[in-house]
PDB file of C-alpha atoms in Angstrom:
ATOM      1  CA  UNK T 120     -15.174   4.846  35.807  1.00 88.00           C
ATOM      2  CA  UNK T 121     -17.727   6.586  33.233  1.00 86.00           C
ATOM      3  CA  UNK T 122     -15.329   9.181  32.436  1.00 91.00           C
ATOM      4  CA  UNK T 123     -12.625   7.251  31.823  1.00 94.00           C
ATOM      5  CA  UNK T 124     -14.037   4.980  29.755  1.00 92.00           C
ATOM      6  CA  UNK T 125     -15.521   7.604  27.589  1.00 90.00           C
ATOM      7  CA  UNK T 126     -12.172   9.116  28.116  1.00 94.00           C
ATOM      8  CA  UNK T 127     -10.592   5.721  26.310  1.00 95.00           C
ATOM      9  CA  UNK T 128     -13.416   5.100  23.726  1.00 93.00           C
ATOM     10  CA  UNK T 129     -12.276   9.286  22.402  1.00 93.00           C
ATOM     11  CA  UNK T 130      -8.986   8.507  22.525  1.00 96.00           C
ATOM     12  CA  UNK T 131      -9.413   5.248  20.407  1.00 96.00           C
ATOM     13  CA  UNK T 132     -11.875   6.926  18.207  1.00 94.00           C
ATOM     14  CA  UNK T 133      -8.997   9.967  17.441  1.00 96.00           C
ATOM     15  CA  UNK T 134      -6.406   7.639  16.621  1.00 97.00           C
ATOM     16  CA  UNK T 135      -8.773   4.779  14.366  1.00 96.00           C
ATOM     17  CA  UNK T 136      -9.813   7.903  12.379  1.00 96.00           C
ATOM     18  CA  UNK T 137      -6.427   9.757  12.146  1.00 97.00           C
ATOM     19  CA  UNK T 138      -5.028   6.146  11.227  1.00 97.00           C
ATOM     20  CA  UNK T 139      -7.685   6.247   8.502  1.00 96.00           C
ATOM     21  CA  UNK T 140      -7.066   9.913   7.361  1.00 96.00           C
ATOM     22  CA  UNK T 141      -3.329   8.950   6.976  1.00 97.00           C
ATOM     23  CA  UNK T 142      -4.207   5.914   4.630  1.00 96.00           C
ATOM     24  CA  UNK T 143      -6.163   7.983   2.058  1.00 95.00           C
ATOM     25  CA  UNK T 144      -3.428  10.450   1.921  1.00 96.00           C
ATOM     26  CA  UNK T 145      -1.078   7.687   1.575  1.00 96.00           C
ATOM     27  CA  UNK T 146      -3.118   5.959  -0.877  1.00 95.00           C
ATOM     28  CA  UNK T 147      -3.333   9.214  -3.053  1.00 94.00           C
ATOM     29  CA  UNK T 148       0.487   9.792  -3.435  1.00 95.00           C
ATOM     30  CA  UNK T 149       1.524   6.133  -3.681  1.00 95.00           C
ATOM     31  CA  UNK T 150       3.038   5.047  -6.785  1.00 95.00           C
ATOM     32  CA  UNK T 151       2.236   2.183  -9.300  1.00 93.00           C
ATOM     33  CA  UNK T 152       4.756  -0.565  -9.016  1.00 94.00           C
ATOM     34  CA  UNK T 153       5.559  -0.875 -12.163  1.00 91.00           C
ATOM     35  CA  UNK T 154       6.907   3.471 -11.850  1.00 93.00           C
ATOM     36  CA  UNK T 155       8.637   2.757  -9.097  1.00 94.00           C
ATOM     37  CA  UNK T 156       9.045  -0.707  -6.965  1.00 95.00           C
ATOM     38  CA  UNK T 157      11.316   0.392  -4.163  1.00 95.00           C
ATOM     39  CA  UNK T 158       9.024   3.387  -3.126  1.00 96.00           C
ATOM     40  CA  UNK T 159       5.587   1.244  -3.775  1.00 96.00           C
ATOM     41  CA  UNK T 160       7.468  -1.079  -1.464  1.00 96.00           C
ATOM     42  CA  UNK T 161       7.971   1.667   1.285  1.00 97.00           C
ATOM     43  CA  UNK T 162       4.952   3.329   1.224  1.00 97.00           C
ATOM     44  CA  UNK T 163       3.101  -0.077   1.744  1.00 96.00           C
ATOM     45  CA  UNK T 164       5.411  -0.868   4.254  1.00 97.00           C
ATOM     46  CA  UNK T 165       4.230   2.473   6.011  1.00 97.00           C
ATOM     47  CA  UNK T 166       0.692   1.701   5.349  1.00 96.00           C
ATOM     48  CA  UNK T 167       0.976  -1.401   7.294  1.00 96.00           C
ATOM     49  CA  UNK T 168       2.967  -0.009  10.165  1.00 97.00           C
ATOM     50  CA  UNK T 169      -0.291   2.481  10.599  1.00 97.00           C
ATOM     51  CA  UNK T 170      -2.733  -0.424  10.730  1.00 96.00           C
ATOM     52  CA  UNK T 171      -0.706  -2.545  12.770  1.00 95.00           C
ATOM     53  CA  UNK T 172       0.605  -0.096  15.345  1.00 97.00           C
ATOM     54  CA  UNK T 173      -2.014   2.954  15.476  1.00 97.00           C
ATOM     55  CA  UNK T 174      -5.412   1.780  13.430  1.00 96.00           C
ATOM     56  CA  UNK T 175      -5.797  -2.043  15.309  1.00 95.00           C
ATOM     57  CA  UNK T 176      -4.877  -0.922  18.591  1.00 97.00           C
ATOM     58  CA  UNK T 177      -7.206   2.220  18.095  1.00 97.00           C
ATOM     59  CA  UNK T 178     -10.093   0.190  16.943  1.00 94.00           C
ATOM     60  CA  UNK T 179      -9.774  -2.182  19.680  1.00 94.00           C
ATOM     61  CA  UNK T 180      -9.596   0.554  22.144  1.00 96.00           C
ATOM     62  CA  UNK T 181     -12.402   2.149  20.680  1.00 94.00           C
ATOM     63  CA  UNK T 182     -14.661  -1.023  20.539  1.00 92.00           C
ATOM     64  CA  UNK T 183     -13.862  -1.940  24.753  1.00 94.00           C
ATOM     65  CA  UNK T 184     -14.150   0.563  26.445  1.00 94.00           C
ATOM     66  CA  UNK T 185     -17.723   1.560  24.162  1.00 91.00           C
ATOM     67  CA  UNK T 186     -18.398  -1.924  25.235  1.00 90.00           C
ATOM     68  CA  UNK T 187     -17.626  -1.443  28.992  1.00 93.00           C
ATOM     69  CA  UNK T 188     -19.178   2.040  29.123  1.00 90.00           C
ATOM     70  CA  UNK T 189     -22.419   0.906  28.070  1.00 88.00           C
ATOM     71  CA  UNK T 190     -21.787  -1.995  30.426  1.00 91.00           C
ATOM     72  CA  UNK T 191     -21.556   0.172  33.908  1.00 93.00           C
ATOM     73  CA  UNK T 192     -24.192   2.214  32.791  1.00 87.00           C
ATOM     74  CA  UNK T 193     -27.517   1.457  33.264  1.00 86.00           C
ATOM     75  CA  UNK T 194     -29.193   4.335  31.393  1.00 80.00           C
ATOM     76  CA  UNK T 195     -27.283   3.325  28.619  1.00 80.00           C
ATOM     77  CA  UNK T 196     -28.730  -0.112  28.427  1.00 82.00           C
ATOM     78  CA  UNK T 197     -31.964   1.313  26.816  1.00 80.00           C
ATOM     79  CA  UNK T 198     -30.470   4.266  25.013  1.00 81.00           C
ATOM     80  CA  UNK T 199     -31.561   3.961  21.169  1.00 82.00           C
ATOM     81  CA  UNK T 200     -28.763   5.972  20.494  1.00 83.00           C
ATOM     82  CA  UNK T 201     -26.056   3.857  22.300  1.00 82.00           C
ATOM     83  CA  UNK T 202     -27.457   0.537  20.873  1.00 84.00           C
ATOM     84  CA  UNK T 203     -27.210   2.433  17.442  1.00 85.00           C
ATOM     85  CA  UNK T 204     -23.429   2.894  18.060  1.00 86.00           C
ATOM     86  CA  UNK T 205     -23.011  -0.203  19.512  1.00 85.00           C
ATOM     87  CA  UNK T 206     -24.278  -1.756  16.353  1.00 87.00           C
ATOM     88  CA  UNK T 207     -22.170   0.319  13.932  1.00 86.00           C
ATOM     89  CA  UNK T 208     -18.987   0.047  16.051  1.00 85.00           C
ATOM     90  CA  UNK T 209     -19.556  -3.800  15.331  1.00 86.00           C
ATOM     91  CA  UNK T 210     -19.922  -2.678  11.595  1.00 86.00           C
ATOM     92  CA  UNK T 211     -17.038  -0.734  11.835  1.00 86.00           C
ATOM     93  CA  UNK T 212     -15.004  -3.537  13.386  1.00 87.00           C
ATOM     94  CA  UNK T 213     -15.266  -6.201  11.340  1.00 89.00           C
ATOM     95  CA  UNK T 214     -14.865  -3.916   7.966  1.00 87.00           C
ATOM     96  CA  UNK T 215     -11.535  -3.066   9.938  1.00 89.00           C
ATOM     97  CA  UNK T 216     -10.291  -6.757   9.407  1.00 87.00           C
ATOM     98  CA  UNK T 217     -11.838  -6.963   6.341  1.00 89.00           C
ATOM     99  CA  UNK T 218     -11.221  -3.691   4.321  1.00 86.00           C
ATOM    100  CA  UNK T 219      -8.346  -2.286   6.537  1.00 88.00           C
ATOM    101  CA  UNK T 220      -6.000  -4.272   8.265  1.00 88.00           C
ATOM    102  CA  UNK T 221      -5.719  -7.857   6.475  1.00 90.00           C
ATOM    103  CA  UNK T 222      -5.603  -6.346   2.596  1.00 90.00           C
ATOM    104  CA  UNK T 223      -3.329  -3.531   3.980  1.00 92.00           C
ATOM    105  CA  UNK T 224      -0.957  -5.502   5.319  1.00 92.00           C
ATOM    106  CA  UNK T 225      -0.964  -8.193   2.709  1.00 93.00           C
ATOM    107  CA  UNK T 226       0.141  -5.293   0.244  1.00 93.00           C
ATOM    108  CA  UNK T 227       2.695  -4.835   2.659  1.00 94.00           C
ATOM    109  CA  UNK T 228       4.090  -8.156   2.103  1.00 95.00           C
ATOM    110  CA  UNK T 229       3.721  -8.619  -1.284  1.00 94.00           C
ATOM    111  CA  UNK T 230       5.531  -5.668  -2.235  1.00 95.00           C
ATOM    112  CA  UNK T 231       8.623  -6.368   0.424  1.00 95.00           C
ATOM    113  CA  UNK T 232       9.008 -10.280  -1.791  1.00 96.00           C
ATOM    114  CA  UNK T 233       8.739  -8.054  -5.037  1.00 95.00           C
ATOM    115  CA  UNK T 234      11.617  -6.108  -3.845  1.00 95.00           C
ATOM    116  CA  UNK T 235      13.391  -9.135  -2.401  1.00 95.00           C
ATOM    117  CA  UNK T 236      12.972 -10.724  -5.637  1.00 94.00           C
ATOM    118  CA  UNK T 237      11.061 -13.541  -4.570  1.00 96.00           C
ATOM    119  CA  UNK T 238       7.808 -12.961  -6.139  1.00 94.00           C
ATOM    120  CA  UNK T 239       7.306 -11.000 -10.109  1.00 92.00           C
ATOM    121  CA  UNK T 240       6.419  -7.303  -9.762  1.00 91.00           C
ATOM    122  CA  UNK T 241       3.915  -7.824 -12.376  1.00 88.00           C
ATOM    123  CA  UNK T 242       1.951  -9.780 -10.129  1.00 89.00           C
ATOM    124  CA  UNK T 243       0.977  -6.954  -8.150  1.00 90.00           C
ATOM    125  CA  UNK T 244      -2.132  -5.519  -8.596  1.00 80.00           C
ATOM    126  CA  UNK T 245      -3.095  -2.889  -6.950  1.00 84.00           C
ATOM    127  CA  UNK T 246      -6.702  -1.815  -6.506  1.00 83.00           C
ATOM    128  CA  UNK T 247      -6.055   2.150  -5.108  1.00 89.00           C
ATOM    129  CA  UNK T 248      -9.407   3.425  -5.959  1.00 87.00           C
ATOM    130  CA  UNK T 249     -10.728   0.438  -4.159  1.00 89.00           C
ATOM    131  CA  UNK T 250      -9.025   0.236  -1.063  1.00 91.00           C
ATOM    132  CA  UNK T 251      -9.566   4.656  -0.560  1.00 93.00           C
ATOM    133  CA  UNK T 252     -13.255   3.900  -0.959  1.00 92.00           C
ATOM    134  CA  UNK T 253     -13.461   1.443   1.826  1.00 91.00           C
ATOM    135  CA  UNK T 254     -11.240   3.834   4.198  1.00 94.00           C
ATOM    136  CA  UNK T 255     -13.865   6.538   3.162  1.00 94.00           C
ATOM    137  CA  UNK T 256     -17.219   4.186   3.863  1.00 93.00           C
ATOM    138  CA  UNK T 257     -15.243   3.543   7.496  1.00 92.00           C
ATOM    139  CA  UNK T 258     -14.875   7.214   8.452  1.00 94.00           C
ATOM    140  CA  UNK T 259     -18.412   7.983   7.470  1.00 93.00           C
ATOM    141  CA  UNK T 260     -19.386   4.958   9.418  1.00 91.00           C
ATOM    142  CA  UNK T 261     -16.851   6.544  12.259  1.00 91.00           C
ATOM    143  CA  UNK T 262     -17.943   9.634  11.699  1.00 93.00           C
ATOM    144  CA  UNK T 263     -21.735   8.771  12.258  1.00 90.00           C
ATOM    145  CA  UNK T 264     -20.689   6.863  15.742  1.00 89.00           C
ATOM    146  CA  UNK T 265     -19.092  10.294  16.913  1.00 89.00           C
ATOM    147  CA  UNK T 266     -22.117  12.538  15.760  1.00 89.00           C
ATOM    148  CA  UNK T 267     -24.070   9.946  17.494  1.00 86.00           C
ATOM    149  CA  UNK T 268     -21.923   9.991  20.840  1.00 83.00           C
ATOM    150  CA  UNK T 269     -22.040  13.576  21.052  1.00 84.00           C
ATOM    151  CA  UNK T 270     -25.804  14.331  19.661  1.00 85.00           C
ATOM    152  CA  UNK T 271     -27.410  11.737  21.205  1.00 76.00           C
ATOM    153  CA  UNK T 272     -30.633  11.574  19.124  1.00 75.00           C
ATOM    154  CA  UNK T 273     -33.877  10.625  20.805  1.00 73.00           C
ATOM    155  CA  UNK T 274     -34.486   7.492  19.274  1.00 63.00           C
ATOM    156  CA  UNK T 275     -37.597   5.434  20.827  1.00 58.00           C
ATOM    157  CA  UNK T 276     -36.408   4.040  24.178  1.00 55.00           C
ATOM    158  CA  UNK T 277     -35.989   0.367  24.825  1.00 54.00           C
ATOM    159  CA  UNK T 278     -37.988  -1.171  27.549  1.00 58.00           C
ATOM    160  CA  UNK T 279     -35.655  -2.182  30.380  1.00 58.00           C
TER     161      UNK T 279
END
């Protein structure tokens, strides 16, 4: 059961960060509105097919079965290191819904009514710089929960 829940937290950690890698990318070549509406429109649309079908499931993933495997094991229960991951996986979580997923996929939406014609493209406003900044504190944050996993730093020892 260890295995394969470390087996599922790696496999949710690979596809949260790849999810993330693709947004910067896609947040680099992605047009202002006002250049070009229908390609803003499908690039945002792709932006919030990655959160919703690769980066939430992936977080989620990633966040369980961390959560169980510190669960069925005991020496985990007083690892500094684990607790350390365990607090910035709830970090990492939360700025998910916050940073990633709801603005993403709001984005999303707003650009398909601009193209519909329900809603002035002018309205949109779009904060690139911003949004590639958050992705970036998230995969350091990531990025510290996997050097953590795997170097597993001697921190003081909780007593049980």
């Amino acid at each position: 059961m260890r295995r394969l829940m470390k087996f599922l937290h790696t496999m949710g950690a690979i596809g949260m960060m790849g999810a993330m890698a693709c947004l910067v990318v896609l947040l680099g070549m992605i047009p202002q509105p006002s250049v070009s509406l229908p390609l803003y429109a499908e690039m945002r649309a792709a932006m919030g097919a990655i959160v919703r079908y690769v980066f939430f499931p992936s977080l989620g993933l990633t966040l369980i079965a961390g959560l169980l495997a510190i669960a069925i094991n005991r020496a985990l229960h007083s690892a500094g290191w684990a607790l350390a991951k365990l607090a910035s996986g709830i970090l990492v979580f939360e700025w998910g819904f916050a940073a990633v997923q709801g603005p993403m996929q709001e984005a999303a939406e707003e650009a398909a009514r601009a193209v519909a014609g329900q809603i002035d493209p002018a309205t949109l406003a779009p904060n690139f710089g911003t949004e590639q900044g958050a992705i970036w504190v998230m995969l350091g944050v990531a990025t510290v929960n996997v050097i953590l996993g795997v170097w597993r730093p001697r921190f003081t020892n909780l007593p049980d």
